[in-house]
Short mmCIF file of C-alpha atoms in Angstrom, two decimals:
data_model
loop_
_atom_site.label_atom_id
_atom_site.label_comp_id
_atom_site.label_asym_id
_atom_site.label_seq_id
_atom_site.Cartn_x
_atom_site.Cartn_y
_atom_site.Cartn_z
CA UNK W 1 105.56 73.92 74.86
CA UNK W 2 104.75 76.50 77.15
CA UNK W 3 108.22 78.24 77.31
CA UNK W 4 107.64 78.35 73.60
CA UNK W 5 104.31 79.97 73.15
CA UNK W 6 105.18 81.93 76.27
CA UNK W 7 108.29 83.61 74.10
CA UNK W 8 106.50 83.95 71.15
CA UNK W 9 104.39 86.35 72.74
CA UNK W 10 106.85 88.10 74.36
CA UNK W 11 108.44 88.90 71.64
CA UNK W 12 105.66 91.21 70.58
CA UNK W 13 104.90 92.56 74.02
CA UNK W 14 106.68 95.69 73.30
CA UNK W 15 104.07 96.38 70.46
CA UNK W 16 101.13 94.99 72.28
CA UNK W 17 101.66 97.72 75.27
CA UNK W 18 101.87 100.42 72.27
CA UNK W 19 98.40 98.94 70.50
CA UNK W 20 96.97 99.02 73.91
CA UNK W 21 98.02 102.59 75.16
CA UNK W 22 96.27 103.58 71.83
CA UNK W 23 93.18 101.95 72.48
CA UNK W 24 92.90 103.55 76.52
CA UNK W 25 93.82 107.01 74.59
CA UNK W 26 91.07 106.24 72.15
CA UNK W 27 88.49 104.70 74.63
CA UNK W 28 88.73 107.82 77.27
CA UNK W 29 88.28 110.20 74.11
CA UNK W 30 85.40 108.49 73.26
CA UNK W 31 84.08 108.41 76.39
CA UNK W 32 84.38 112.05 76.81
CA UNK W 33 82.57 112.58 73.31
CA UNK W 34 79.97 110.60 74.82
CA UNK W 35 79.05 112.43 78.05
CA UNK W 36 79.26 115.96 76.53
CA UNK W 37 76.69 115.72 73.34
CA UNK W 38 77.81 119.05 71.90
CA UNK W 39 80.92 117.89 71.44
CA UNK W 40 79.86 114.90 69.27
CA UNK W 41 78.03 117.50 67.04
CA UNK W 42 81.13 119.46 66.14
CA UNK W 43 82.18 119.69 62.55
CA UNK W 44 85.66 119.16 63.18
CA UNK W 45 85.89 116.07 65.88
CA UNK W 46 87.32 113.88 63.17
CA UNK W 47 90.13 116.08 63.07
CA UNK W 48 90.54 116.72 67.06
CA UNK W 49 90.51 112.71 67.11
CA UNK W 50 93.36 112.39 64.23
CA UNK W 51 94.97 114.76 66.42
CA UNK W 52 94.64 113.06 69.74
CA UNK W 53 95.91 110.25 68.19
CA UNK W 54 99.22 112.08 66.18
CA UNK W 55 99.83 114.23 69.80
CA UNK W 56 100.89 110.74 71.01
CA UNK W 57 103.63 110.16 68.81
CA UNK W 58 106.18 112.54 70.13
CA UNK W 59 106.29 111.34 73.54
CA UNK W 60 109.68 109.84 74.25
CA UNK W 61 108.94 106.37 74.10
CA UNK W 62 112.55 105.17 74.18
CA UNK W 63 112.39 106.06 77.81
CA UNK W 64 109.36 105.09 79.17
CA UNK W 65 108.80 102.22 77.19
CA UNK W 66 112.30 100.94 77.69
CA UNK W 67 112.01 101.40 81.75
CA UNK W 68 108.33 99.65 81.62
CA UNK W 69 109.87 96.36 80.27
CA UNK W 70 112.73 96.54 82.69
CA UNK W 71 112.49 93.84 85.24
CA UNK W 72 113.41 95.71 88.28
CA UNK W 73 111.39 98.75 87.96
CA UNK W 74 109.40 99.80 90.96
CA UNK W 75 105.74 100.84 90.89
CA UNK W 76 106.48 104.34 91.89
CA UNK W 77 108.22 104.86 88.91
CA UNK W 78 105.65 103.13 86.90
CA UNK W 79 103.07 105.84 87.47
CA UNK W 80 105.50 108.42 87.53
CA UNK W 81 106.40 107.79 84.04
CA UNK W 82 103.08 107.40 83.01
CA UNK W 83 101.74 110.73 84.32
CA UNK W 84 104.66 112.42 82.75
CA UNK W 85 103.70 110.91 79.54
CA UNK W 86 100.10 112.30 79.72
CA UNK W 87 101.36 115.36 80.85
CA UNK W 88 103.42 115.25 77.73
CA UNK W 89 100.38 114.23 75.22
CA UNK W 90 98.19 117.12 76.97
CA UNK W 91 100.94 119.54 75.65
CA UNK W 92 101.47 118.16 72.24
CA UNK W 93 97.64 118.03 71.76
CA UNK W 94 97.27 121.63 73.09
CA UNK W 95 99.81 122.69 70.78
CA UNK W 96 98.58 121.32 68.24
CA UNK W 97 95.08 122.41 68.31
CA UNK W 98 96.14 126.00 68.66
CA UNK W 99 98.29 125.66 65.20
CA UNK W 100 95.68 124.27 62.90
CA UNK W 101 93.38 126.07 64.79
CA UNK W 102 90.83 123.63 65.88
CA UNK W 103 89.12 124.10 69.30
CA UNK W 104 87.33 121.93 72.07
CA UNK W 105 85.91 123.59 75.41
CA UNK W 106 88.70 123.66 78.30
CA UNK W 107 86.00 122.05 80.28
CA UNK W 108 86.13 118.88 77.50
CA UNK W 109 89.93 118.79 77.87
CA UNK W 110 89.81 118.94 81.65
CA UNK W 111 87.41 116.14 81.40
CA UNK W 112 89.57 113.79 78.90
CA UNK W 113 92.95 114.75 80.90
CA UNK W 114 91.50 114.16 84.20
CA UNK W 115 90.23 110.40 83.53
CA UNK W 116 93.66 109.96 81.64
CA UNK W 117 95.87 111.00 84.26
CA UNK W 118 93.95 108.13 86.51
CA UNK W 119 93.62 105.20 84.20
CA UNK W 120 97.23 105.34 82.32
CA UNK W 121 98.76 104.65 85.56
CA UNK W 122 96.92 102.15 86.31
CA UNK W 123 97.23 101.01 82.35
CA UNK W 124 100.82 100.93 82.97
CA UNK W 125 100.94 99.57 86.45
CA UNK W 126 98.53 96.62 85.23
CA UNK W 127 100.99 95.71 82.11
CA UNK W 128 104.00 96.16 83.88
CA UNK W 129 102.82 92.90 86.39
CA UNK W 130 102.04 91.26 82.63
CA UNK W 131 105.29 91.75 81.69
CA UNK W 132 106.65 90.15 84.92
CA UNK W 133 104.48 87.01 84.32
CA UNK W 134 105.60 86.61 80.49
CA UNK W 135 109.45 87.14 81.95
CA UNK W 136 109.10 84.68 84.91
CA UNK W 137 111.30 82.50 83.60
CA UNK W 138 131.37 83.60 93.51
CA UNK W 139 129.13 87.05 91.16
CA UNK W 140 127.83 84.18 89.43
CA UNK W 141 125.90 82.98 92.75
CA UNK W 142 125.60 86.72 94.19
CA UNK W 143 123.54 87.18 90.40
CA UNK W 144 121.59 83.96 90.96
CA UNK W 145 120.77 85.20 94.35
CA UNK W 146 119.68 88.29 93.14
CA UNK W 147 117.20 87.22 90.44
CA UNK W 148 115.31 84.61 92.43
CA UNK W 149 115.45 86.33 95.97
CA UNK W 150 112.80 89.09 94.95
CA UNK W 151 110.08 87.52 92.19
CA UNK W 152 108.78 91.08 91.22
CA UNK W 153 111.68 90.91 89.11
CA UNK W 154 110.31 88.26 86.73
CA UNK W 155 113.15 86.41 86.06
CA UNK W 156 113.70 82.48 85.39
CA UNK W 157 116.78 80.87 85.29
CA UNK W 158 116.92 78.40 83.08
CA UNK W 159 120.36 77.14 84.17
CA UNK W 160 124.44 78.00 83.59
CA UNK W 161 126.97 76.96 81.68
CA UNK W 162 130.73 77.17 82.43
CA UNK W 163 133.97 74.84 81.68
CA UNK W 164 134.41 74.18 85.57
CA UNK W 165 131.11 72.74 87.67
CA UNK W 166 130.89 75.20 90.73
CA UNK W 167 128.91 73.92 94.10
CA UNK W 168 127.99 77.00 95.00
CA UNK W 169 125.81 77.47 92.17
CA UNK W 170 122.75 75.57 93.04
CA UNK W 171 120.83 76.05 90.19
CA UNK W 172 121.00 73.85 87.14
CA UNK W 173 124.32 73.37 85.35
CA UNK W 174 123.68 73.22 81.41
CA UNK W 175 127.41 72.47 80.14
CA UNK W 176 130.38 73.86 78.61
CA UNK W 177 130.61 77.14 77.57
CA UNK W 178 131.15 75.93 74.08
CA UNK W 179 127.78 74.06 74.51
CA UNK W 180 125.79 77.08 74.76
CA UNK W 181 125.17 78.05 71.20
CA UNK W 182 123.52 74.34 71.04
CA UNK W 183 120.99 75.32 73.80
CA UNK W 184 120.14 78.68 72.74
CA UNK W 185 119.30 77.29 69.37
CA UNK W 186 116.98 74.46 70.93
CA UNK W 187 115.33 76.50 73.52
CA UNK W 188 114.17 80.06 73.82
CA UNK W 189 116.25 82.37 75.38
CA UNK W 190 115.88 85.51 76.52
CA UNK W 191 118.86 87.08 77.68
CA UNK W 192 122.46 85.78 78.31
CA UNK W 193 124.47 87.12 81.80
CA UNK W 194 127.88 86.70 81.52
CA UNK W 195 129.31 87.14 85.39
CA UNK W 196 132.94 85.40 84.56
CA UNK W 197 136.15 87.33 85.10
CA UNK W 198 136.30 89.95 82.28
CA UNK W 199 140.17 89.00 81.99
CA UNK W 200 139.23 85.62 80.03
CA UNK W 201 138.66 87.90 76.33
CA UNK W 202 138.46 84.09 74.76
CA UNK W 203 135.71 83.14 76.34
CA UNK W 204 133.66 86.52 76.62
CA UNK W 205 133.93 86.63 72.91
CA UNK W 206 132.55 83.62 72.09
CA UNK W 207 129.53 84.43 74.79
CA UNK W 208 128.90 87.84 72.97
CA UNK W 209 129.08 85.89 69.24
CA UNK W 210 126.34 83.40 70.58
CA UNK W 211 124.24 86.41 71.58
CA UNK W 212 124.50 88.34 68.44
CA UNK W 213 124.16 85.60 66.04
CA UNK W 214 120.70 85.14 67.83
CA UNK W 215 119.90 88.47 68.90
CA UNK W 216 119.97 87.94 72.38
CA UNK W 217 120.26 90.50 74.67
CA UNK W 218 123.83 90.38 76.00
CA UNK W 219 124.71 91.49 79.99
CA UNK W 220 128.17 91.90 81.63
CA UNK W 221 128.21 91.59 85.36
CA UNK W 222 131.73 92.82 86.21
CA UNK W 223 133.72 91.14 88.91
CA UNK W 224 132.81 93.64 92.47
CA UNK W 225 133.24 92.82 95.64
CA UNK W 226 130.10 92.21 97.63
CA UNK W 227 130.94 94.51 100.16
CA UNK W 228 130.13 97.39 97.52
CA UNK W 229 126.88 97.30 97.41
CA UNK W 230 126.24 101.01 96.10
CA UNK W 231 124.26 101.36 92.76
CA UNK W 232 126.79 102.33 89.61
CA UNK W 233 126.18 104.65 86.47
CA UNK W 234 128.44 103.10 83.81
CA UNK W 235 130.15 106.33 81.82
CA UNK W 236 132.34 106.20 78.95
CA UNK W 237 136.07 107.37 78.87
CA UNK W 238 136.85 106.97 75.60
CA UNK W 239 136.38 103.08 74.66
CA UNK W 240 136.78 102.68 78.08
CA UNK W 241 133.77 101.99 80.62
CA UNK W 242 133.84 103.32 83.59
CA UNK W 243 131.87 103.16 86.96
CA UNK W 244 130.84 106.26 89.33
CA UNK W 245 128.59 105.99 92.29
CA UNK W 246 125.10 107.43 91.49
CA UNK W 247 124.60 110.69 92.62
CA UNK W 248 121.82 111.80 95.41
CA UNK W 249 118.55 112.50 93.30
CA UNK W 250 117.91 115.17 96.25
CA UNK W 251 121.35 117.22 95.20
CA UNK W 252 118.73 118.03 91.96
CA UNK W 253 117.44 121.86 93.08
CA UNK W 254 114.01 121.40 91.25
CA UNK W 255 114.16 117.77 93.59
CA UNK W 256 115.37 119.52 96.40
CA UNK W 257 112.80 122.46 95.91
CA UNK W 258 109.36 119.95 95.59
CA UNK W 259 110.89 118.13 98.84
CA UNK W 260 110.76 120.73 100.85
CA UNK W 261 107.77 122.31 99.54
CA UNK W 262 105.67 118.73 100.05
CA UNK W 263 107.20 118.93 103.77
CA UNK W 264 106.48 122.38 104.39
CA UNK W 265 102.66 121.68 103.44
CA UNK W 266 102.17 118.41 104.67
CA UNK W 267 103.95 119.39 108.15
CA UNK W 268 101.41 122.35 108.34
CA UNK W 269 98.08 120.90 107.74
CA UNK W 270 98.99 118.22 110.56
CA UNK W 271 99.66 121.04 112.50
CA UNK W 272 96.58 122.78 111.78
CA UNK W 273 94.88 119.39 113.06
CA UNK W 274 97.14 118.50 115.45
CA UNK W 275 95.56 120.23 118.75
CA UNK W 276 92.69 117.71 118.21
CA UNK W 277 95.03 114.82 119.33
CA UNK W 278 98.23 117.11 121.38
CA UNK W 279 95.75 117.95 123.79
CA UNK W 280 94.51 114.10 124.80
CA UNK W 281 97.96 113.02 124.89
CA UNK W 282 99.72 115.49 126.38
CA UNK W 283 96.72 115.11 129.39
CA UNK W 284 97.35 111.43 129.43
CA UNK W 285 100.91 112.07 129.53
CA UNK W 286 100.84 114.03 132.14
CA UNK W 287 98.48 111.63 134.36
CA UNK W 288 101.31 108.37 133.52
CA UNK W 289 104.06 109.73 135.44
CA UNK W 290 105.66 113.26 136.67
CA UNK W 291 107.75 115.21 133.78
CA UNK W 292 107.50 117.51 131.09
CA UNK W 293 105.29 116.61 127.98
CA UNK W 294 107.75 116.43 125.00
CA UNK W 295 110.85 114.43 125.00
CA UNK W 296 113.41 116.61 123.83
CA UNK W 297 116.72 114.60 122.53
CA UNK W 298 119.84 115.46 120.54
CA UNK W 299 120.19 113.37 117.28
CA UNK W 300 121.82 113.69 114.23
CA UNK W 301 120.52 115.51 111.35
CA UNK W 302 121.73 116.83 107.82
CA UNK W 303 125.42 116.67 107.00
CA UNK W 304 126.64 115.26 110.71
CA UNK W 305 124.87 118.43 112.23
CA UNK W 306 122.93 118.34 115.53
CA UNK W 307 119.46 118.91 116.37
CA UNK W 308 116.46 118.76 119.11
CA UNK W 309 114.19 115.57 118.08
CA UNK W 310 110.75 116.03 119.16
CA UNK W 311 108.58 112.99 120.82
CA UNK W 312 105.51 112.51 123.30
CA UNK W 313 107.30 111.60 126.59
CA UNK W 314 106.84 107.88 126.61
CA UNK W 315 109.08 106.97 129.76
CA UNK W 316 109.77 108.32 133.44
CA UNK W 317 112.37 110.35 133.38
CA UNK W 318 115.47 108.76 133.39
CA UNK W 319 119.60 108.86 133.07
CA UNK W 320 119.79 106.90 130.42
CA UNK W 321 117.29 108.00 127.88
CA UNK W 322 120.20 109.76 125.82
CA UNK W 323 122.18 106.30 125.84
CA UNK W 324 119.95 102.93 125.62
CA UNK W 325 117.41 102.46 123.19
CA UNK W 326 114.05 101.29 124.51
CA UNK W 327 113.74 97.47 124.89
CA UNK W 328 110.11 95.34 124.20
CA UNK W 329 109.68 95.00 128.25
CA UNK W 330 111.42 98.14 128.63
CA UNK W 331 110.42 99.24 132.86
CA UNK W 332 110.91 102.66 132.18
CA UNK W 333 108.05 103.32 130.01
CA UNK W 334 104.60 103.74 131.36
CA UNK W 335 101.55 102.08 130.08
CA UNK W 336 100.31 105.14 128.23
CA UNK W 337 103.75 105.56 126.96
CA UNK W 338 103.48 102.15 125.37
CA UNK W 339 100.52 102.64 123.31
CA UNK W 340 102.01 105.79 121.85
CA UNK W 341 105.13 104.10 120.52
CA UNK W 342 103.06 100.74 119.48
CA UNK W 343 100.66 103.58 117.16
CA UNK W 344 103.80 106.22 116.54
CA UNK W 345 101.53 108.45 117.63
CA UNK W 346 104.90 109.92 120.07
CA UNK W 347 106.53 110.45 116.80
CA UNK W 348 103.73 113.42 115.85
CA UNK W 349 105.58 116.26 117.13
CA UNK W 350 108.43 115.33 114.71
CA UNK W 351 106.31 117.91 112.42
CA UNK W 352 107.25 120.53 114.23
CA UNK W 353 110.85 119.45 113.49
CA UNK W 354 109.95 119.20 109.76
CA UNK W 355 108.49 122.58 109.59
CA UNK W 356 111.22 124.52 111.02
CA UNK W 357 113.30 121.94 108.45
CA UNK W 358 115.63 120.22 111.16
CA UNK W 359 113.75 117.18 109.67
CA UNK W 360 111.75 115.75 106.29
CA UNK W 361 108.33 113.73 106.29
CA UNK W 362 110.68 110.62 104.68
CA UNK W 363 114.04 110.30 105.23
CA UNK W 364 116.30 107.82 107.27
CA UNK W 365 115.49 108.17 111.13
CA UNK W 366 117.40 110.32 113.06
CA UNK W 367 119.65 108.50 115.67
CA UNK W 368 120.47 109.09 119.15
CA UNK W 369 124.50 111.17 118.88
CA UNK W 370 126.11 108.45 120.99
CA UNK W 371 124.65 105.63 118.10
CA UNK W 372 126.08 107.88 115.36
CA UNK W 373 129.61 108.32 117.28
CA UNK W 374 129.99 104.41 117.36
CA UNK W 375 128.18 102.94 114.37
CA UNK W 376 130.73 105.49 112.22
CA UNK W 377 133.43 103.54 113.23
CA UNK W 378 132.22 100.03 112.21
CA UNK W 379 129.57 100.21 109.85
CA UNK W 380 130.88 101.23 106.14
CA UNK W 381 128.47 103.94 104.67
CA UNK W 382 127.13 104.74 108.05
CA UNK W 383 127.70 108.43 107.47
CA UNK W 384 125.90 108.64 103.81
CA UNK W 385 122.48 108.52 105.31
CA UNK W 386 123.43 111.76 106.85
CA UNK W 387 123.75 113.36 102.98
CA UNK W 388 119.65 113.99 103.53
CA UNK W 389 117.57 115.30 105.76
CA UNK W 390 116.73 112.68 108.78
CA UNK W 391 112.77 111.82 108.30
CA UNK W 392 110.11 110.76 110.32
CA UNK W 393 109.20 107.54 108.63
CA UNK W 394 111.81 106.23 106.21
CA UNK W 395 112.29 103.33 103.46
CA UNK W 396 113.94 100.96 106.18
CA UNK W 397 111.05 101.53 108.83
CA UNK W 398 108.32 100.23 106.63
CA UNK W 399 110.83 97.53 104.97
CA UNK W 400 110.75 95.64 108.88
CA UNK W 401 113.97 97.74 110.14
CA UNK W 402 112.18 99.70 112.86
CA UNK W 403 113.16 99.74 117.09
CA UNK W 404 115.66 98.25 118.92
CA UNK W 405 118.69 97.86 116.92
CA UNK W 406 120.42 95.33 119.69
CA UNK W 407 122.48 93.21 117.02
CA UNK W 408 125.35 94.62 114.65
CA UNK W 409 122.95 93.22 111.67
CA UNK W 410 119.94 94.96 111.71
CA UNK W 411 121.40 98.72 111.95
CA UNK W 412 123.83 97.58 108.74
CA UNK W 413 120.27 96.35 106.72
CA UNK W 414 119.03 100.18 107.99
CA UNK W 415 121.65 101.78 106.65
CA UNK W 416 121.65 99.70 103.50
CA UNK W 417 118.20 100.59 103.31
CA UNK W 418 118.16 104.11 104.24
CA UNK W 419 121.18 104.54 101.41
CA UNK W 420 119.10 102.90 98.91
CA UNK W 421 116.42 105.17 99.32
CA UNK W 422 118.96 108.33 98.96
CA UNK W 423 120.11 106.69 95.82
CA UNK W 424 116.75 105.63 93.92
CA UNK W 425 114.76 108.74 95.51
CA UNK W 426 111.57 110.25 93.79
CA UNK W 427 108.54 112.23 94.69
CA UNK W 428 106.18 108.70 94.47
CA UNK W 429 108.64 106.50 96.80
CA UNK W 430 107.86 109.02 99.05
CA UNK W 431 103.53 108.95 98.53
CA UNK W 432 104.53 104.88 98.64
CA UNK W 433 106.04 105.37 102.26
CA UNK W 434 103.95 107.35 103.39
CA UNK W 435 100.91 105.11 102.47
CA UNK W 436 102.71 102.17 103.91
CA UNK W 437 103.48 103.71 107.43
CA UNK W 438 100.22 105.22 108.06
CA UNK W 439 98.14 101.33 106.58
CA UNK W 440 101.10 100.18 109.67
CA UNK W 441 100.33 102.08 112.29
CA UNK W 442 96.74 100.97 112.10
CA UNK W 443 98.02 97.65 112.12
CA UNK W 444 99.61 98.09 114.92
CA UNK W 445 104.06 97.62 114.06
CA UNK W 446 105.32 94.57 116.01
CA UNK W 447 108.82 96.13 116.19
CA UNK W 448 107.16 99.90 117.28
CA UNK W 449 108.37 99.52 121.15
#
């Protein structure tokens, strides 16, 4: 009973999430109309409201609306999409105003835009986590895995059906294939994933029949090897599908352009600040043990090339520091030393590394030259992290892949890491880390040794 009602509703959710971007569009107006009386007196605010209203129609809502009911998009995205659709409204609405020739105060429209470019994220961010709750519901098993390893995805399985039982599949087994259109007609069904060899055409067709004759969304999961795990744009060649790695989001010079820019500003306003903190440390560095200030180490940067890492000097000087990777009871640090690394506060004259653009604010971490020389030989994509700018905080450090990197295991989940970020990049990820690294380093980062 509840599946039922549950997919009832669903089915209208797409509407519903229209009706109610409406009604915020409509409220905010109001409540702009409100707080500025003149503008309630004006002879023409039916028409700026029929306007307001009509401005929202162009915005393309077979992108934004189609991404917002996708199961694994990310909340960076989410409000990305949502201030570009504002941003989208404001310029329809300006528009047209300006051709019927109907006017509010700029101060009005600074007032409406302002509270809209707040609450639709937040609109959008709230109905996205709605949509997950009305969706909780050999590639077969990698698929399975998938879905029900991260729940912001939403998904339920309800079960599979296939003419041989496999034990590796641990969820339910349903039947036959030919017993599916049965099911699907007794129980509601959302979408049908179809992760059998492609080379059985018998059986794929009758899969894709079932789905069409009930309008069921229909997904092929083509037969890959796990050990590609890059992220695939599907192009056509003719009839003929075929896959391409996605491309780096950063190779984009308008991407490229606001990356840099962000760094160059962000870089210089700690900078501005930063003598209000260089000058404790570098005193207390100083007092922990004899040796220069900075730490000054050769790591790998942008495209294989070399470069001089900045840190506080957290350790006596030593032999090794250009070889082995600090340890948790590590002797040659000194006690000082060991509070910077447990804050990251050694990590703060990385920004002189990002403004002279040897280094980003995000990015994967630099590593030590000797690291890159032998990870390249045994770890398969080692080298794409390189394809960007090394950062100072990165996807993989605030996903738990920080420090000492003592077992083959945890530099292959960086690098999985660091190449997913390269792949999915955006301007918001990057607000996201940020965020997350600085709420962590008040929290003190159990792996930060």
């Amino acid at each position: 009973m509840e599946n039922e009602s549950r997919g009832l509703y669903g089915r209208y959710l797409p509407l519903l999430l229209t009706l109610g971007d409406f009604v915020l569009l409509n409220l905010i107006f109001w409540v702009t109309v409100l707080v500025n009386p003149d503008m309630a007196a004006m002879p023409k605010l039916r028409e700026v409201w029929l306007l307001l209203n009509i401005a929202f129609v162009p915005v393309p809502l077979w992108q934004y609306y189609g991404e917002r009911n996708m199961r694994a998009i990310v909340l960076d995205l989410t409000v990305s999409d949502a201030i570009k659709a504002v941003g989208i409204h404001a310029l329809c609405f300006l528009a047209m105003m300006a051709i019927i020739d109907v006017r509010i105060k700029p101060i009005q429209y600074l007032e409406y835009y302002g509270m809209m470019i707040v609450a639709m994220p937040i609109w959008w961010a709230f109905n996205r986590r709605m949509v997950k709750y009305m969706r909780r519901g050999t590639t077969g098993v990698r698929l399975a895995e998938a879905m029900q390893n991260d729940p912001g995805y939403g998904y339920k399985i309800l079960g599979f059906f296939d003419d041989t039982r496999h034990k590796a599949f641990g969820g339910k087994y349903l039947g036959r294939v030919e017993d599916l259109r049965e099911y699907v007609k007794h129980n509601y069904v959302q979408e049908i994933f179809y992760a059998a060899p492609g080379e059985d055409e018998d059986t794929l067709s009758r899969v894709v029949k079932v789905a069409d004759d009930n309008v069921i969304p229909f997904y092929y999961v083509p037969q890959i090897s796990r050990y590609v795990s890059r992220n695939f744009a599907v192009h056509n060649l003719g009839s003929l599908p075929v896959m391409s790695t996605l491309r780096n989001p950063l190779k984009n010079p308008v991407n490229k352009v606001l990356k840099r820019a962000f760094d160059i500003v962000f870089s210089s306003v700690v900078l501005i600040f930063s003598p209000l903190v260089f000058i404790p440390v570098a005193i207390g560095v100083k007092m922990s043990s004899p040796g220069p200030v900075f730490f000054r180490q050769e790591r790998t940067g942008l495209q294989g090339r070399r470069f001089h890492c900045l840190k506080f000097r957290t350790m006596r000087v030593n032999s090794d520091a250009d070889s082995v990777q600090a340890t948790s009871d590590d002797p040659r640090k000194t006690a000082f030393g060991n509070f910077l690394r447990r804050t990251s506060i050694d990590e703060l004259p990385q920004f002189i590394n990002v403004f002279l653009g040897d280094m980003s604010v995000v990015g994967p971490r630099p590593h030590m030259v000797k690291q890159t020389e032998d990870y390249t030989r045994i770890i398969d994509k080692y080298m794409v992290r390189h394809t960007i700018k090394p950062g100072i905080t990165g996807w993989a450090q605030i996903s738990g892949y920080r420090g000492l990197t003592d077992e083959l295991w945890k530099m292959e989940k960086r690098v999985e890491y660091d190449v997913w970020y390269i792949e999915h990049w955006n301007f918001f990820l990057d607000l996201k880390i940020i965020f997350r690294t600085v709420v962590n380093a008040f929290k003190g980062e159990e792996n930060a040794y």
